[in-house]
Amino acid sequence: EEQTMMSEMEYRKGNYTARMAVINTDNTRFKGLVLIRQHGEEHIEQFCVPVESDNVEDALEEARALAHKILDERVIYGQSPEAE
């Protein structure tokens, strides 16, 4: 099935970059997606918002909320300091 990605935005916190995107699941429903990368790393982690939305704006808002939650957990709470 065709999934188009749209409305990307990006934000940084600590040494992470989160990119938020929206995929169109079936032309009527949209799902937020969060791609997280640690600076200097090639590996990208992908997180999908658990709910579908009726429009792109809501899906992007859900993705933004998820990105903030993930990065806050990593940067503010319990992110172990990098080894020397």
mmCIF file of C-alpha atoms in Angstrom:
data_model
loop_
_atom_site.group_PDB
_atom_site.id
_atom_site.type_symbol
_atom_site.label_atom_id
_atom_site.label_comp_id
_atom_site.label_asym_id
_atom_site.label_seq_id
_atom_site.Cartn_x
_atom_site.Cartn_y
_atom_site.Cartn_z
ATOM 1 C CA GLU A 1 0.000 0.000 0.000
ATOM 2 C CA GLU A 2 1.151 3.502 -0.753
ATOM 3 C CA GLN A 3 2.353 5.588 2.178
ATOM 4 C CA THR A 4 3.222 9.176 1.525
ATOM 5 C CA MET A 5 5.274 11.160 3.956
ATOM 6 C CA MET A 6 4.558 14.825 4.439
ATOM 7 C CA SER A 7 4.917 17.805 6.739
ATOM 8 C CA GLU A 8 8.306 17.140 8.200
ATOM 9 C CA MET A 9 9.670 19.213 11.016
ATOM 10 C CA GLU A 10 12.716 18.842 13.183
ATOM 11 C CA TYR A 11 13.809 19.729 16.652
ATOM 12 C CA ARG A 12 16.880 19.245 18.788
ATOM 13 C CA LYS A 13 17.404 18.580 22.434
ATOM 14 C CA GLY A 14 20.657 17.660 24.120
ATOM 15 C CA ASN A 15 22.579 15.645 21.576
ATOM 16 C CA TYR A 16 19.500 14.244 19.869
ATOM 17 C CA THR A 17 17.639 15.346 16.786
ATOM 18 C CA ALA A 18 14.023 14.350 16.344
ATOM 19 C CA ARG A 19 12.348 14.598 12.973
ATOM 20 C CA MET A 20 8.602 14.464 12.908
ATOM 21 C CA ALA A 21 6.707 13.330 9.864
ATOM 22 C CA VAL A 22 3.224 12.269 8.940
ATOM 23 C CA ILE A 23 2.330 9.276 6.844
ATOM 24 C CA ASN A 24 -0.933 8.929 5.021
ATOM 25 C CA THR A 25 -2.232 5.476 5.917
ATOM 26 C CA ASP A 26 -5.162 5.197 3.496
ATOM 27 C CA ASN A 27 -5.993 8.639 2.118
ATOM 28 C CA THR A 28 -8.334 9.425 5.006
ATOM 29 C CA ARG A 29 -6.225 8.633 8.054
ATOM 30 C CA PHE A 30 -2.859 10.019 9.069
ATOM 31 C CA LYS A 31 -0.254 8.770 11.479
ATOM 32 C CA GLY A 32 2.582 10.642 13.126
ATOM 33 C CA LEU A 33 6.096 9.318 12.919
ATOM 34 C CA VAL A 34 9.163 10.274 14.947
ATOM 35 C CA LEU A 35 12.720 9.598 13.777
ATOM 36 C CA ILE A 36 15.373 10.066 16.444
ATOM 37 C CA ARG A 37 19.068 10.235 15.863
ATOM 38 C CA GLN A 38 21.855 10.869 18.324
ATOM 39 C CA HIS A 39 24.427 13.345 17.021
ATOM 40 C CA GLY A 40 27.349 11.569 15.438
ATOM 41 C CA GLU A 41 25.435 8.311 15.086
ATOM 42 C CA GLU A 42 24.247 6.753 11.844
ATOM 43 C CA HIS A 43 21.502 4.724 13.494
ATOM 44 C CA ILE A 44 17.997 6.200 13.377
ATOM 45 C CA GLU A 45 15.287 4.980 15.710
ATOM 46 C CA GLN A 46 11.744 5.130 14.446
ATOM 47 C CA PHE A 47 8.695 5.545 16.639
ATOM 48 C CA CYS A 48 5.123 5.494 15.442
ATOM 49 C CA VAL A 49 2.362 7.391 17.194
ATOM 50 C CA PRO A 50 -0.151 4.804 18.506
ATOM 51 C CA VAL A 51 -3.223 6.662 17.275
ATOM 52 C CA GLU A 52 -4.403 7.625 13.809
ATOM 53 C CA SER A 53 -5.706 11.110 13.110
ATOM 54 C CA ASP A 54 -8.223 12.523 10.668
ATOM 55 C CA ASN A 55 -5.888 15.210 9.385
ATOM 56 C CA VAL A 56 -2.227 16.045 8.939
ATOM 57 C CA GLU A 57 -2.153 18.798 11.572
ATOM 58 C CA ASP A 58 -3.413 16.511 14.340
ATOM 59 C CA ALA A 59 -1.061 13.714 13.316
ATOM 60 C CA LEU A 60 1.880 16.119 13.329
ATOM 61 C CA GLU A 61 0.847 17.415 16.745
ATOM 62 C CA GLU A 62 0.755 13.834 18.065
ATOM 63 C CA ALA A 63 4.216 13.212 16.600
ATOM 64 C CA ARG A 64 5.517 16.408 18.183
ATOM 65 C CA ALA A 65 4.175 15.389 21.585
ATOM 66 C CA LEU A 66 5.731 11.939 21.249
ATOM 67 C CA ALA A 67 9.088 13.402 20.189
ATOM 68 C CA HIS A 68 9.142 15.725 23.203
ATOM 69 C CA LYS A 69 8.248 12.858 25.523
ATOM 70 C CA ILE A 70 10.988 10.577 24.162
ATOM 71 C CA LEU A 71 13.673 13.260 24.172
ATOM 72 C CA ASP A 72 12.714 14.516 27.624
ATOM 73 C CA GLU A 73 13.049 10.978 28.971
ATOM 74 C CA ARG A 74 16.466 10.594 27.386
ATOM 75 C CA VAL A 75 17.930 14.012 27.983
ATOM 76 C CA ILE A 76 16.409 14.979 31.325
ATOM 77 C CA TYR A 77 15.824 11.667 33.086
ATOM 78 C CA GLY A 78 18.245 8.830 33.361
ATOM 79 C CA GLN A 79 20.258 9.346 30.214
ATOM 80 C CA SER A 80 23.567 7.928 31.328
ATOM 81 C CA PRO A 81 26.504 10.228 30.676
ATOM 82 C CA GLU A 82 28.725 9.167 27.816
ATOM 83 C CA ALA A 83 31.758 7.117 28.709
ATOM 84 C CA GLU A 84 35.049 8.982 28.713
#
